[in-house]
Short mmCIF file of C-alpha atoms in Angstrom, two decimals:
data_model
loop_
_atom_site.label_atom_id
_atom_site.label_comp_id
_atom_site.label_asym_id
_atom_site.label_seq_id
_atom_site.Cartn_x
_atom_site.Cartn_y
_atom_site.Cartn_z
CA MET A 1124 0.00 0.00 0.00
CA ALA A 1125 1.36 3.42 -0.97
CA ILE A 1126 1.79 6.00 1.76
CA THR A 1127 -0.80 8.17 0.04
CA ASP A 1128 -3.31 5.40 0.73
CA TRP A 1129 -2.59 5.42 4.47
CA PRO A 1130 -4.98 7.19 6.87
CA ALA A 1131 -4.05 10.87 6.99
CA ASP A 1132 -3.06 10.77 10.68
CA GLU A 1133 -0.51 8.01 9.94
CA ARG A 1134 1.30 9.66 7.02
CA PRO A 1135 4.69 11.09 8.04
CA ARG A 1136 4.20 14.46 6.33
CA GLU A 1137 0.77 15.04 7.82
CA ARG A 1138 1.96 13.92 11.26
CA LEU A 1139 4.91 16.30 11.08
CA LEU A 1140 2.67 19.23 10.17
CA ALA A 1141 0.19 18.39 12.90
CA GLN A 1142 2.51 17.30 15.71
CA GLY A 1143 5.95 18.64 14.83
CA ALA A 1144 9.09 16.89 13.58
CA ALA A 1145 10.01 15.56 17.04
CA ALA A 1146 6.94 13.30 16.99
CA LEU A 1147 8.29 11.28 14.06
CA SER A 1148 10.57 8.27 14.27
CA ASP A 1149 13.98 8.20 12.59
CA ALA A 1150 12.51 6.08 9.79
CA GLU A 1151 9.64 8.50 9.23
CA LEU A 1152 11.93 11.53 9.09
CA LEU A 1153 14.24 9.72 6.71
CA ALA A 1154 11.25 8.74 4.56
CA LEU A 1155 10.34 12.40 4.17
CA PHE A 1156 13.88 13.06 3.00
CA LEU A 1157 13.75 10.14 0.52
CA ARG A 1158 10.29 11.23 -0.72
CA VAL A 1159 9.68 8.04 -2.71
CA GLY A 1160 10.36 4.35 -2.26
CA ILE A 1161 11.23 1.67 -4.77
CA ARG A 1162 9.23 -1.09 -6.36
CA GLY A 1163 7.54 -3.08 -3.62
CA LYS A 1164 8.63 -0.74 -0.83
CA THR A 1165 7.30 2.57 0.44
CA ALA A 1166 9.66 5.36 1.43
CA VAL A 1167 9.14 4.32 5.08
CA ASP A 1168 10.06 0.70 4.26
CA LEU A 1169 13.16 1.88 2.43
CA ALA A 1170 14.10 4.15 5.32
CA ARG A 1171 13.83 1.26 7.78
CA ASP A 1172 16.01 -0.89 5.52
CA LEU A 1173 18.64 1.86 5.38
CA LEU A 1174 18.72 2.25 9.16
CA LYS A 1175 19.00 -1.51 9.61
CA HIS A 1176 21.78 -1.74 7.01
CA PHE A 1177 23.91 1.03 8.54
CA GLY A 1178 23.00 0.30 12.15
CA SER A 1179 22.17 3.86 13.15
CA LEU A 1180 21.12 7.20 11.76
CA SER A 1181 24.52 8.74 12.48
CA ALA A 1182 26.33 5.92 10.69
CA LEU A 1183 24.08 6.39 7.68
CA CYS A 1184 24.83 10.13 7.62
CA ALA A 1185 28.56 9.42 7.85
CA ALA A 1186 28.60 6.85 5.02
CA SER A 1187 30.90 7.51 2.09
CA ALA A 1188 29.48 8.30 -1.34
CA PRO A 1189 30.30 4.83 -2.80
CA THR A 1190 28.84 3.01 0.22
CA PHE A 1191 25.67 5.08 0.28
CA SER A 1192 25.16 4.98 -3.48
CA ALA A 1193 25.52 1.19 -3.56
CA ILE A 1194 22.20 0.77 -1.72
CA PRO A 1195 19.26 0.06 -4.09
CA GLY A 1196 17.18 3.20 -4.52
CA MET A 1197 20.02 5.50 -3.49
CA GLY A 1198 22.59 7.24 -5.66
CA LEU A 1199 24.92 10.19 -5.85
CA ALA A 1200 22.03 12.65 -6.11
CA LYS A 1201 20.54 11.43 -2.81
CA TYR A 1202 23.99 11.39 -1.23
CA ALA A 1203 24.55 15.01 -2.27
CA GLN A 1204 21.16 16.00 -0.86
CA LEU A 1205 21.93 14.30 2.45
CA GLN A 1206 25.30 16.03 2.75
CA ALA A 1207 23.62 19.35 1.99
CA VAL A 1208 21.11 18.78 4.80
CA LEU A 1209 23.90 17.96 7.24
CA GLU A 1210 25.90 21.02 6.25
CA LEU A 1211 22.83 23.22 6.66
CA ALA A 1212 22.43 21.87 10.19
CA ARG A 1213 26.09 22.59 10.97
CA ARG A 1214 25.84 26.13 9.64
CA ALA A 1215 22.60 26.84 11.51
CA LEU A 1216 24.22 25.71 14.77
CA ALA A 1217 27.35 27.75 13.97
CA GLU A 1218 25.20 30.86 13.49
CA GLU A 1219 23.53 30.19 16.84
CA MET A 1220 26.92 29.93 18.56
CA ALA A 1221 28.05 33.18 16.94
CA ARG A 1222 24.98 35.04 18.25
CA ARG A 1223 24.90 33.81 21.83
CA ASP A 1224 27.15 33.21 24.81
CA VAL A 1225 28.15 29.58 24.35
CA LEU A 1226 27.96 29.07 28.12
CA ASP A 1227 24.23 29.79 27.85
CA SER A 1228 23.74 27.20 25.10
CA PRO A 1229 26.01 24.21 25.82
CA ALA A 1230 23.66 21.86 23.96
CA THR A 1231 24.22 23.83 20.76
CA VAL A 1232 27.99 23.43 21.07
CA ARG A 1233 27.65 19.70 21.73
CA ASP A 1234 25.33 19.21 18.76
CA TRP A 1235 27.66 21.10 16.44
CA LEU A 1236 30.70 19.14 17.60
CA ARG A 1237 28.90 15.83 17.11
CA LEU A 1238 27.91 16.77 13.57
CA LYS A 1239 31.46 17.90 12.87
CA LEU A 1240 33.55 15.17 14.49
CA ALA A 1241 31.58 12.13 15.60
CA GLN A 1242 31.97 9.96 12.51
CA LEU A 1243 35.48 10.87 11.38
CA PRO A 1244 37.74 7.80 10.99
CA HIS A 1245 40.83 9.74 12.13
CA GLU A 1246 41.56 11.84 15.18
CA VAL A 1247 41.16 15.60 14.82
CA PHE A 1248 41.96 18.40 17.26
CA MET A 1249 40.04 21.63 16.80
CA ILE A 1250 39.49 24.87 18.62
CA LEU A 1251 36.57 27.27 18.91
CA LEU A 1252 37.81 30.86 19.20
CA LEU A 1253 35.56 33.11 21.29
CA ASP A 1254 35.25 36.85 21.81
CA ALA A 1255 34.93 38.61 25.17
CA GLN A 1256 31.20 37.79 25.25
CA ASN A 1257 31.94 34.08 24.69
CA ARG A 1258 30.49 34.14 21.18
CA VAL A 1259 32.21 32.04 18.56
CA LEU A 1260 34.47 34.00 16.24
CA SER A 1261 35.54 30.96 14.22
CA SER A 1262 36.35 27.28 14.45
CA GLU A 1263 39.64 25.85 13.28
CA GLU A 1264 40.89 22.31 12.72
CA LEU A 1265 44.48 22.51 13.86
CA PHE A 1266 45.84 18.99 13.80
CA ARG A 1267 44.86 15.70 12.22
CA GLY A 1268 46.22 12.36 13.31
CA THR A 1269 45.80 8.63 12.95
CA LEU A 1270 43.14 6.43 14.49
CA SER A 1271 44.77 6.59 17.92
CA GLN A 1272 46.72 9.80 18.30
CA THR A 1273 47.44 13.26 17.01
CA SER A 1274 50.21 15.75 17.68
CA VAL A 1275 49.12 19.06 19.16
CA TYR A 1276 51.63 21.90 19.38
CA PRO A 1277 50.86 24.54 22.05
CA ARG A 1278 52.90 27.17 20.19
CA GLU A 1279 50.60 26.89 17.18
CA VAL A 1280 47.52 27.16 19.37
CA VAL A 1281 48.81 30.32 21.06
CA LYS A 1282 49.82 31.81 17.70
CA LEU A 1283 46.33 31.28 16.26
CA VAL A 1284 44.60 32.72 19.32
CA LEU A 1285 46.70 35.88 19.16
CA GLU A 1286 46.14 36.27 15.41
CA ARG A 1287 42.36 36.12 15.88
CA ASN A 1288 42.38 38.26 19.02
CA ALA A 1289 40.35 35.65 20.90
CA ALA A 1290 39.47 36.14 24.56
CA ALA A 1291 38.65 32.51 25.28
CA VAL A 1292 38.64 29.12 23.62
CA ILE A 1293 36.89 25.78 23.69
CA LEU A 1294 39.05 22.80 22.78
CA ALA A 1295 37.69 19.65 21.17
CA HIS A 1296 38.91 16.42 19.69
CA ASN A 1297 37.37 13.11 18.71
CA HIS A 1298 38.05 9.51 19.69
CA PRO A 1299 37.39 7.35 16.62
CA SER A 1300 37.48 4.30 18.90
CA GLY A 1301 34.09 5.37 20.26
CA VAL A 1302 35.40 5.53 23.85
CA GLY A 1303 34.80 9.00 25.22
CA GLU A 1304 36.65 8.78 28.52
CA PRO A 1305 39.56 11.26 28.80
CA SER A 1306 42.98 9.63 28.77
CA HIS A 1307 46.00 10.73 30.82
CA ALA A 1308 47.40 12.21 27.59
CA ASP A 1309 44.17 14.19 27.06
CA GLN A 1310 44.40 15.58 30.58
CA ALA A 1311 48.09 16.43 30.20
CA LEU A 1312 47.44 18.22 26.90
CA THR A 1313 44.58 20.22 28.42
CA ASP A 1314 46.74 21.31 31.35
CA THR A 1315 49.60 22.31 29.03
CA LEU A 1316 47.33 24.37 26.76
CA LYS A 1317 45.56 25.99 29.70
CA LYS A 1318 48.89 27.14 31.16
CA ALA A 1319 50.21 28.35 27.80
CA LEU A 1320 47.06 30.34 27.03
CA ALA A 1321 46.93 31.82 30.54
CA LEU A 1322 50.24 33.53 29.75
CA VAL A 1323 48.48 35.56 27.06
CA ASP A 1324 45.35 36.10 29.19
CA VAL A 1325 43.13 33.69 27.23
CA ARG A 1326 40.74 31.39 29.10
CA VAL A 1327 40.06 27.75 28.28
CA LEU A 1328 36.34 27.35 28.92
CA ASP A 1329 36.10 23.66 28.16
CA HIS A 1330 37.59 20.69 26.35
CA PHE A 1331 35.17 18.26 24.72
CA ILE A 1332 35.82 14.70 23.62
CA VAL A 1333 33.50 13.49 20.87
CA ALA A 1334 33.10 9.73 20.57
CA GLY A 1335 30.47 7.93 18.53
CA ASN A 1336 26.80 8.56 19.24
CA THR A 1337 27.15 9.49 22.90
CA ALA A 1338 27.06 13.06 24.18
CA PRO A 1339 30.48 14.74 24.04
CA VAL A 1340 32.36 14.52 27.33
CA SER A 1341 33.01 17.91 28.98
CA PHE A 1342 36.20 18.43 30.97
CA ALA A 1343 34.55 21.38 32.75
CA GLU A 1344 31.63 19.24 33.91
CA ARG A 1345 34.04 16.54 35.08
CA GLY A 1346 36.01 19.09 37.11
CA LEU A 1347 39.11 18.49 34.99
CA LEU A 1348 39.81 22.14 34.11
#
């Protein structure tokens, strides 16, 4: 049975308009993105198959173009549309961080970091540069490493902060292993950067570790800053 033949209160589009997007399941939201199914399957059926194949919504969103396009009913056009949607979400969150004190909207920072770093196969260290009102001036990827480690140079961090005239920073890196617990090396790096930046009167507000689908771990909340 086609979705158009379903009762109106069961169709994803009508339910979204009546109840809001949060009322829909992952499969229903994905079905609205897909718009149409394939022979023998509605868009909702196809969406469920995709989620089952990839294991999670985040894994689907992080799939490479060849992997995504290999699924029946998908293709490079759908892959491009999905990447556009993800980038729009990142930019909307970035605009929100630029308008408001990030300490007043920690969920926005977490969501942006997850979209940016959660599914990367390699370790990345990045920094959010903030003004005196704790609004984001820019975000910079400073160092990129292997699956297990990356090299972070405090001198380069201090140099960038001075160039951008930042008053504070938020540090972030990902753990491709999916384990979000801070390591001794993570703690040592944070302490080193905090001391180096204090010499130029720049505060480290937080250091986040992004790992898989869990909420990013905050050093500030753990009392590690």
